[in-house]
Coordinates of C-alpha atoms in Angstrom, one line a residue:
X1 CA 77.4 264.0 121.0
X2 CA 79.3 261.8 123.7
X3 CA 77.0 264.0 126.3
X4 CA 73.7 262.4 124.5
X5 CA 74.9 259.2 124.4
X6 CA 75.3 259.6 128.2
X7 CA 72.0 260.8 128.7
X8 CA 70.6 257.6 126.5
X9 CA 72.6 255.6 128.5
X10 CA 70.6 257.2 131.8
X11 CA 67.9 256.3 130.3
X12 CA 66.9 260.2 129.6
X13 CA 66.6 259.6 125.9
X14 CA 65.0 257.1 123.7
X15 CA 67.5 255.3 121.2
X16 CA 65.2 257.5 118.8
X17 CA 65.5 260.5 120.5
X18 CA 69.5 260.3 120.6
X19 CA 69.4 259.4 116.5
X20 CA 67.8 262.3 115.9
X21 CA 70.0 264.2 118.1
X22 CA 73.1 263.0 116.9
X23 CA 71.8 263.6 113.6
X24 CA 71.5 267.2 114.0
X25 CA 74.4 268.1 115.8
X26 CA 76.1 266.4 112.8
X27 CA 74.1 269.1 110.6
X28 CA 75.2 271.5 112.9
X29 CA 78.5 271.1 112.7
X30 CA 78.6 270.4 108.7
X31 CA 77.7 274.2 108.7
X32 CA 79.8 275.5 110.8
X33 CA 82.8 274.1 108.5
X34 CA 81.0 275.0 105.7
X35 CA 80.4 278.7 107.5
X36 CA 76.4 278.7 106.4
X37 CA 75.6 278.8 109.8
X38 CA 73.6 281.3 110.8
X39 CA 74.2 283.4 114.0
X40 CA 70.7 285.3 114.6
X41 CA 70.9 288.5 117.0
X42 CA 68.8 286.4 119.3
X43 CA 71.3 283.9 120.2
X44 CA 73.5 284.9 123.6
X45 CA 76.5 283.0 122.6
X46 CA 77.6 280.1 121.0
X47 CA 75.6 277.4 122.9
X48 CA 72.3 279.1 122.7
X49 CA 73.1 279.2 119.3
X50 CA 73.5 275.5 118.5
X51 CA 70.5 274.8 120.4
X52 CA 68.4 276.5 118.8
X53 CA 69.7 275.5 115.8
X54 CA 69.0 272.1 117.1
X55 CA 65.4 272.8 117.9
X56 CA 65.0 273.8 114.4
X57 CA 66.2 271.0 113.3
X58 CA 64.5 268.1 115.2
X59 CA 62.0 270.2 117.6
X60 CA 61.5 270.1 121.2
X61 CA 63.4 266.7 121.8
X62 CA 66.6 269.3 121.5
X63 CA 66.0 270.6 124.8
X64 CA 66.5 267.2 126.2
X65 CA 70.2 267.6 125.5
X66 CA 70.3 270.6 127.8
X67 CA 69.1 268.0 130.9
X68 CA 71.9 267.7 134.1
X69 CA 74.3 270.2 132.7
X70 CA 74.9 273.9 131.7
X71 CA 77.1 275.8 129.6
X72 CA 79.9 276.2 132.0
X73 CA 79.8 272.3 131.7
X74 CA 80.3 272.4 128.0
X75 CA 82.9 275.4 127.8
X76 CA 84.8 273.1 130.7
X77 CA 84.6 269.8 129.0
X78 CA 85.4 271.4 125.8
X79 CA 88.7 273.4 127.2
X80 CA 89.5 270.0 128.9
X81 CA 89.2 267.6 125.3
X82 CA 91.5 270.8 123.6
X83 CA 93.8 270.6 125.8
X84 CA 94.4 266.8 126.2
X85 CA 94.5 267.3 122.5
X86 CA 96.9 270.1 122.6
X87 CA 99.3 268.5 125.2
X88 CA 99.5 265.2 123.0
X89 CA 100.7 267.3 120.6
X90 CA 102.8 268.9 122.4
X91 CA 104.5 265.7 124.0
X92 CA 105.1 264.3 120.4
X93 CA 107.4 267.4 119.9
X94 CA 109.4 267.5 122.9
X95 CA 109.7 263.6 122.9
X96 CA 111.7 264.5 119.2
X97 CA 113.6 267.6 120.5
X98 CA 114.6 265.2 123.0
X99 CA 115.6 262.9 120.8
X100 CA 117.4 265.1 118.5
X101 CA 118.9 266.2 121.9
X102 CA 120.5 262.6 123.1
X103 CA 121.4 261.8 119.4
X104 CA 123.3 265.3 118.7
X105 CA 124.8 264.4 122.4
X106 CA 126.4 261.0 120.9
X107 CA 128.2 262.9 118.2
X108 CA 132.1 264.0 118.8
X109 CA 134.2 265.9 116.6
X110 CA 134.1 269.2 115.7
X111 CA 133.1 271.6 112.3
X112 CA 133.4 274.8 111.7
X113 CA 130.5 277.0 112.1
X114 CA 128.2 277.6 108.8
X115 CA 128.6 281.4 107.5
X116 CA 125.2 282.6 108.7
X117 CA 126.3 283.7 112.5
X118 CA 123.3 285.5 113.6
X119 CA 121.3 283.1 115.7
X120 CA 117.7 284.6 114.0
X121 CA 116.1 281.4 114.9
X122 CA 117.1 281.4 118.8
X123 CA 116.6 284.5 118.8
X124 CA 113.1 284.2 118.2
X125 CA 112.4 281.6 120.2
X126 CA 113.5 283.9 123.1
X127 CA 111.3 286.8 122.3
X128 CA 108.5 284.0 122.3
X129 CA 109.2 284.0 126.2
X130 CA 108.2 287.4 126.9
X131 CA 104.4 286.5 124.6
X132 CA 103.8 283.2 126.8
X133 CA 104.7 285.4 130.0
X134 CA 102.6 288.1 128.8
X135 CA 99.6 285.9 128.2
X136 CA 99.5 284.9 131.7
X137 CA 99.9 288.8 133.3
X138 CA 96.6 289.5 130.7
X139 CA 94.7 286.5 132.3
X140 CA 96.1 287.1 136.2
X141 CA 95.0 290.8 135.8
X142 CA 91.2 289.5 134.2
X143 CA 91.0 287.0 137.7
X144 CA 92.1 290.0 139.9
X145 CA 89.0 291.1 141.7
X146 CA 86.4 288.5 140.6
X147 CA 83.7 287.5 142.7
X148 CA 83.7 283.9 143.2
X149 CA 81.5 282.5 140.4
X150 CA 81.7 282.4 137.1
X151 CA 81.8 285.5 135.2
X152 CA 82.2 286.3 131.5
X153 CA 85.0 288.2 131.8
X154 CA 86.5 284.3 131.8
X155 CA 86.1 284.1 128.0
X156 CA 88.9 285.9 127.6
X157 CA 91.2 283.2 128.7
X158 CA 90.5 281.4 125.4
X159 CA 92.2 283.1 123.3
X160 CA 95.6 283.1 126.0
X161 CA 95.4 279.2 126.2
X162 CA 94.4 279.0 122.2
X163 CA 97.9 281.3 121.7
X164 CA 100.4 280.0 124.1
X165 CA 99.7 276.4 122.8
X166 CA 100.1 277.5 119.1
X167 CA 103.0 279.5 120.6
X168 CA 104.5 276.4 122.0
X169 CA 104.0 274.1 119.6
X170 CA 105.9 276.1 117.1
X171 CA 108.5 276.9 119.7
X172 CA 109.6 272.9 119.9
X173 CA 109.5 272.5 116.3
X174 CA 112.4 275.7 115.7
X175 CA 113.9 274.5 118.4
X176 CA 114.5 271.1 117.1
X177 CA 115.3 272.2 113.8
X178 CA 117.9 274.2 115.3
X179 CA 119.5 271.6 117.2
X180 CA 119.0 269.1 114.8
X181 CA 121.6 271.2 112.2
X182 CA 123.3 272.9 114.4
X183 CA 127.3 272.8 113.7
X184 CA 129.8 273.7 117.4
X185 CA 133.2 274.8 117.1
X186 CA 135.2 273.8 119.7
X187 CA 137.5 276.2 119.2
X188 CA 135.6 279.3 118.6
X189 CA 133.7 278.2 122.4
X190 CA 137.4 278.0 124.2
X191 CA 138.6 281.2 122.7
X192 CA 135.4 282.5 124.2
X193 CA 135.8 281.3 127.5
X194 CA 137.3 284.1 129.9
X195 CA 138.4 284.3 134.1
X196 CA 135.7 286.1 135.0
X197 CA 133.1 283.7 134.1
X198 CA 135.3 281.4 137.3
X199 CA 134.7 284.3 140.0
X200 CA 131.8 282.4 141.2
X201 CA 133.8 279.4 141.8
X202 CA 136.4 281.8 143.5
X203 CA 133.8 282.2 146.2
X204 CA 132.8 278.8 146.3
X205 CA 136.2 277.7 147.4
X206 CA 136.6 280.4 150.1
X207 CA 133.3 279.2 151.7
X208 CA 135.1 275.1 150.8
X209 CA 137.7 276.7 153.5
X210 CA 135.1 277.5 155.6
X211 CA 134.5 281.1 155.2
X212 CA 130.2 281.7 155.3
X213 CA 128.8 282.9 151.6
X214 CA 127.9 286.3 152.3
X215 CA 131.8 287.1 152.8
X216 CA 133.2 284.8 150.2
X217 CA 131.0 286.6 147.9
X218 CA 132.2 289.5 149.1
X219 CA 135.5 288.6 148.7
X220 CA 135.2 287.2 145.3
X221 CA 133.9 290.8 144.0
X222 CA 136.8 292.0 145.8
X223 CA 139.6 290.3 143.4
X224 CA 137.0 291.2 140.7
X225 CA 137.7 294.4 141.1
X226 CA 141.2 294.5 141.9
X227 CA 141.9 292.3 138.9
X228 CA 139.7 295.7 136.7
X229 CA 142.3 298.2 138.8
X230 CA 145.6 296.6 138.1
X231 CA 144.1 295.9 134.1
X232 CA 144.5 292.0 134.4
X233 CA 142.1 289.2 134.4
X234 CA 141.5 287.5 137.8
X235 CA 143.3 284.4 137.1
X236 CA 146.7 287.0 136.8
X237 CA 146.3 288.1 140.2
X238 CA 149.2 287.1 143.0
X239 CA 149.1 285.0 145.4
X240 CA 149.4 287.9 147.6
X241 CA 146.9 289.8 146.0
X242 CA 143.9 287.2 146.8
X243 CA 145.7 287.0 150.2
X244 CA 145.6 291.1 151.1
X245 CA 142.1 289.9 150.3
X246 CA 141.2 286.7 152.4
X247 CA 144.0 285.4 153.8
X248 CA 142.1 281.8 153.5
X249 CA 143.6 282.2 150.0
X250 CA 146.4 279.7 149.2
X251 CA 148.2 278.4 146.7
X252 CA 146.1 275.5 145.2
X253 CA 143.6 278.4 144.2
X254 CA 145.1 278.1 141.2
X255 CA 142.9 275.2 140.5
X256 CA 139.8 277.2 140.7
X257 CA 141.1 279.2 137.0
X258 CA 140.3 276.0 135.3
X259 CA 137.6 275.5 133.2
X260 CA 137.0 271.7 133.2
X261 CA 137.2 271.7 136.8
X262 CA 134.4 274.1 136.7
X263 CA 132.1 272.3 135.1
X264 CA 133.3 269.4 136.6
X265 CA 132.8 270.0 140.3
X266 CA 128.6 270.0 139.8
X267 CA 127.7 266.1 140.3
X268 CA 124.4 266.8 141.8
X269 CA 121.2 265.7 139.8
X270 CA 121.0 267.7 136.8
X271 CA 124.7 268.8 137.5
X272 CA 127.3 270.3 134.4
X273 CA 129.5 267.1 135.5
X274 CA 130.5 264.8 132.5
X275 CA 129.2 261.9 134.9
X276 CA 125.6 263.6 135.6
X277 CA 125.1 264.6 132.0
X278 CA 125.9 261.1 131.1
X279 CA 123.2 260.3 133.5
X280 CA 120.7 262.6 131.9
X281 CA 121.2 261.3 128.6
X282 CA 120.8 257.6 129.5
X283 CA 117.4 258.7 131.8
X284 CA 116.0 260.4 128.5
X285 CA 117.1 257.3 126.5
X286 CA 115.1 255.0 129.0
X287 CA 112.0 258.1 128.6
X288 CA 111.6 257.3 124.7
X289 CA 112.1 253.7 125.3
X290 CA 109.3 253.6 127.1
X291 CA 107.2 256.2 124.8
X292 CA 107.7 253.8 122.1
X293 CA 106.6 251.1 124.1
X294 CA 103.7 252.8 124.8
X295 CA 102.8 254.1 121.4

């Protein structure tokens, strides 16, 4: 409809012409919701379909709609308005997961966690992952050895785009129902916390002393597994064991088996620092301040 208009704005239709136009496509699409339309063995696909529907309907002025622009037009203009669509959609969601994000981040305390311990939810969103992922292999394998035009085997990109967006949309929703009720326990996350997860952070202060990465790493795998021999975790290890290791080892490693420090250290932009997290809270604040403004 917005096409004809353009055309009668061209000056390729009459202001007759496009009523009668408009008129039918509005016909068309009645039965189409109503399902009476017809599809008749003769018509190739969907287009050829509605316009000769359209003739039908208001005679040869319908092939005046077909002027300056074919179907690839349509099928582009038409994934391009679905998936404006889609992505407004889509932005409404993640602006409230975000939300639910900043205001969950405002809250302190601690509650026990609810009696249903088997993260079904989460766990589906996940799997959903793996579907979006697969979606894109099936259309990558589809492009792989297409001559440069268009070819139909493009239709079948529809139903990928059609599905991850559904996919998607559903995702955010879980998601933020998820967060929204979700109850941490302090405790029960410290008791879960172990030395190992710091081995990283064993290496990082090696290559802090000056020793290069590929070593430190080595290194760090090094107490790793002496800690597995001996039966102890890593933070239990001598000073002379990391030292019969690296003898850059010294005695304010001890600050590396410390989990706020951890988390601490990483002050970069988009860092685990209570400083840059801060920072990434108020810069989503500011983001739905100005959504709202917007809206």
């Amino acid at each position: 409809m917005a096409y004809a208009k353009a055309l009668e704005k061209a000056g390729i239709l009459t202001k007759t012409e496009l009523e009668k136009i408009l008129s039918g496509l509005e016909k068309i699409s009645e039965e189409w919701s109503k399902g009476v339309f017809v599809v008749k063995q003769s018509d190739e696909d969907i287009h050829t379909a509605n316009e000769r529907r359209l003739k039908e309907l208001i005679g040869d002025i319908a092939g005046k709609l077909h002027t300056g622009r074919s179907r690839n037009d349509q099928v582009v203009t038409d994934l391009k308005l679905f998936m404006k669509n889609s992505l407004s959609v889509i932005s409404t969601h993640l602006l409230q997961l975000i939300k639910t994000l900043v205001e969950r981040a405002a809250v302190t305390g601690s509650s026990l966690m609810p009696q249903k311990k088997n993260p079904d939810s989460l766990e589906l969103i996940r799997s959903k992952a793996g579907r979006v992922f697969g979606r894109l292999a099936s259309i990558l394998m589809v492009l792989k050895g297409l001559p440069s035009t268009y070819n139909k085997d493009l239709q079948e990109d529809k139903e990928a785009v059609f599905d991850v967006v559904d996919t998607l949309t559903a995702v955010l929703q879980v998601a933020t129902g998820v967060i929204s009720t979700l109850q941490i326990s302090k405790e029960n996350m410290e008791k879960a916390l172990t030395p190992e997860m710091l081995s990283t952070d064993l290496a990082l202060y090696l290559v802090r002393k000056g020793v290069p990465f590929r070593q430190a790493h080595a290194a760090s795998g090094k107490a790793v597994h002496l800690a597995e021999t001996k039966g102890i975790t890593i933070n239990k290890l001598s000073l002379e064991d990391l030292k019969s290791i690296s003898p850059q080892f010294s005695s304010d490693v001890s600050q590396v088996f410390n989990f706020v420090n951890s988390v601490e250290q990483y002050t970069a932009l988009g860092g685990t620092a209570k400083s840059s997290v801060t920072t990434q809270i108020e810069q989503l604040r500011e983001l739905m301040k100005k959504q709202k403004e917007q809206a």
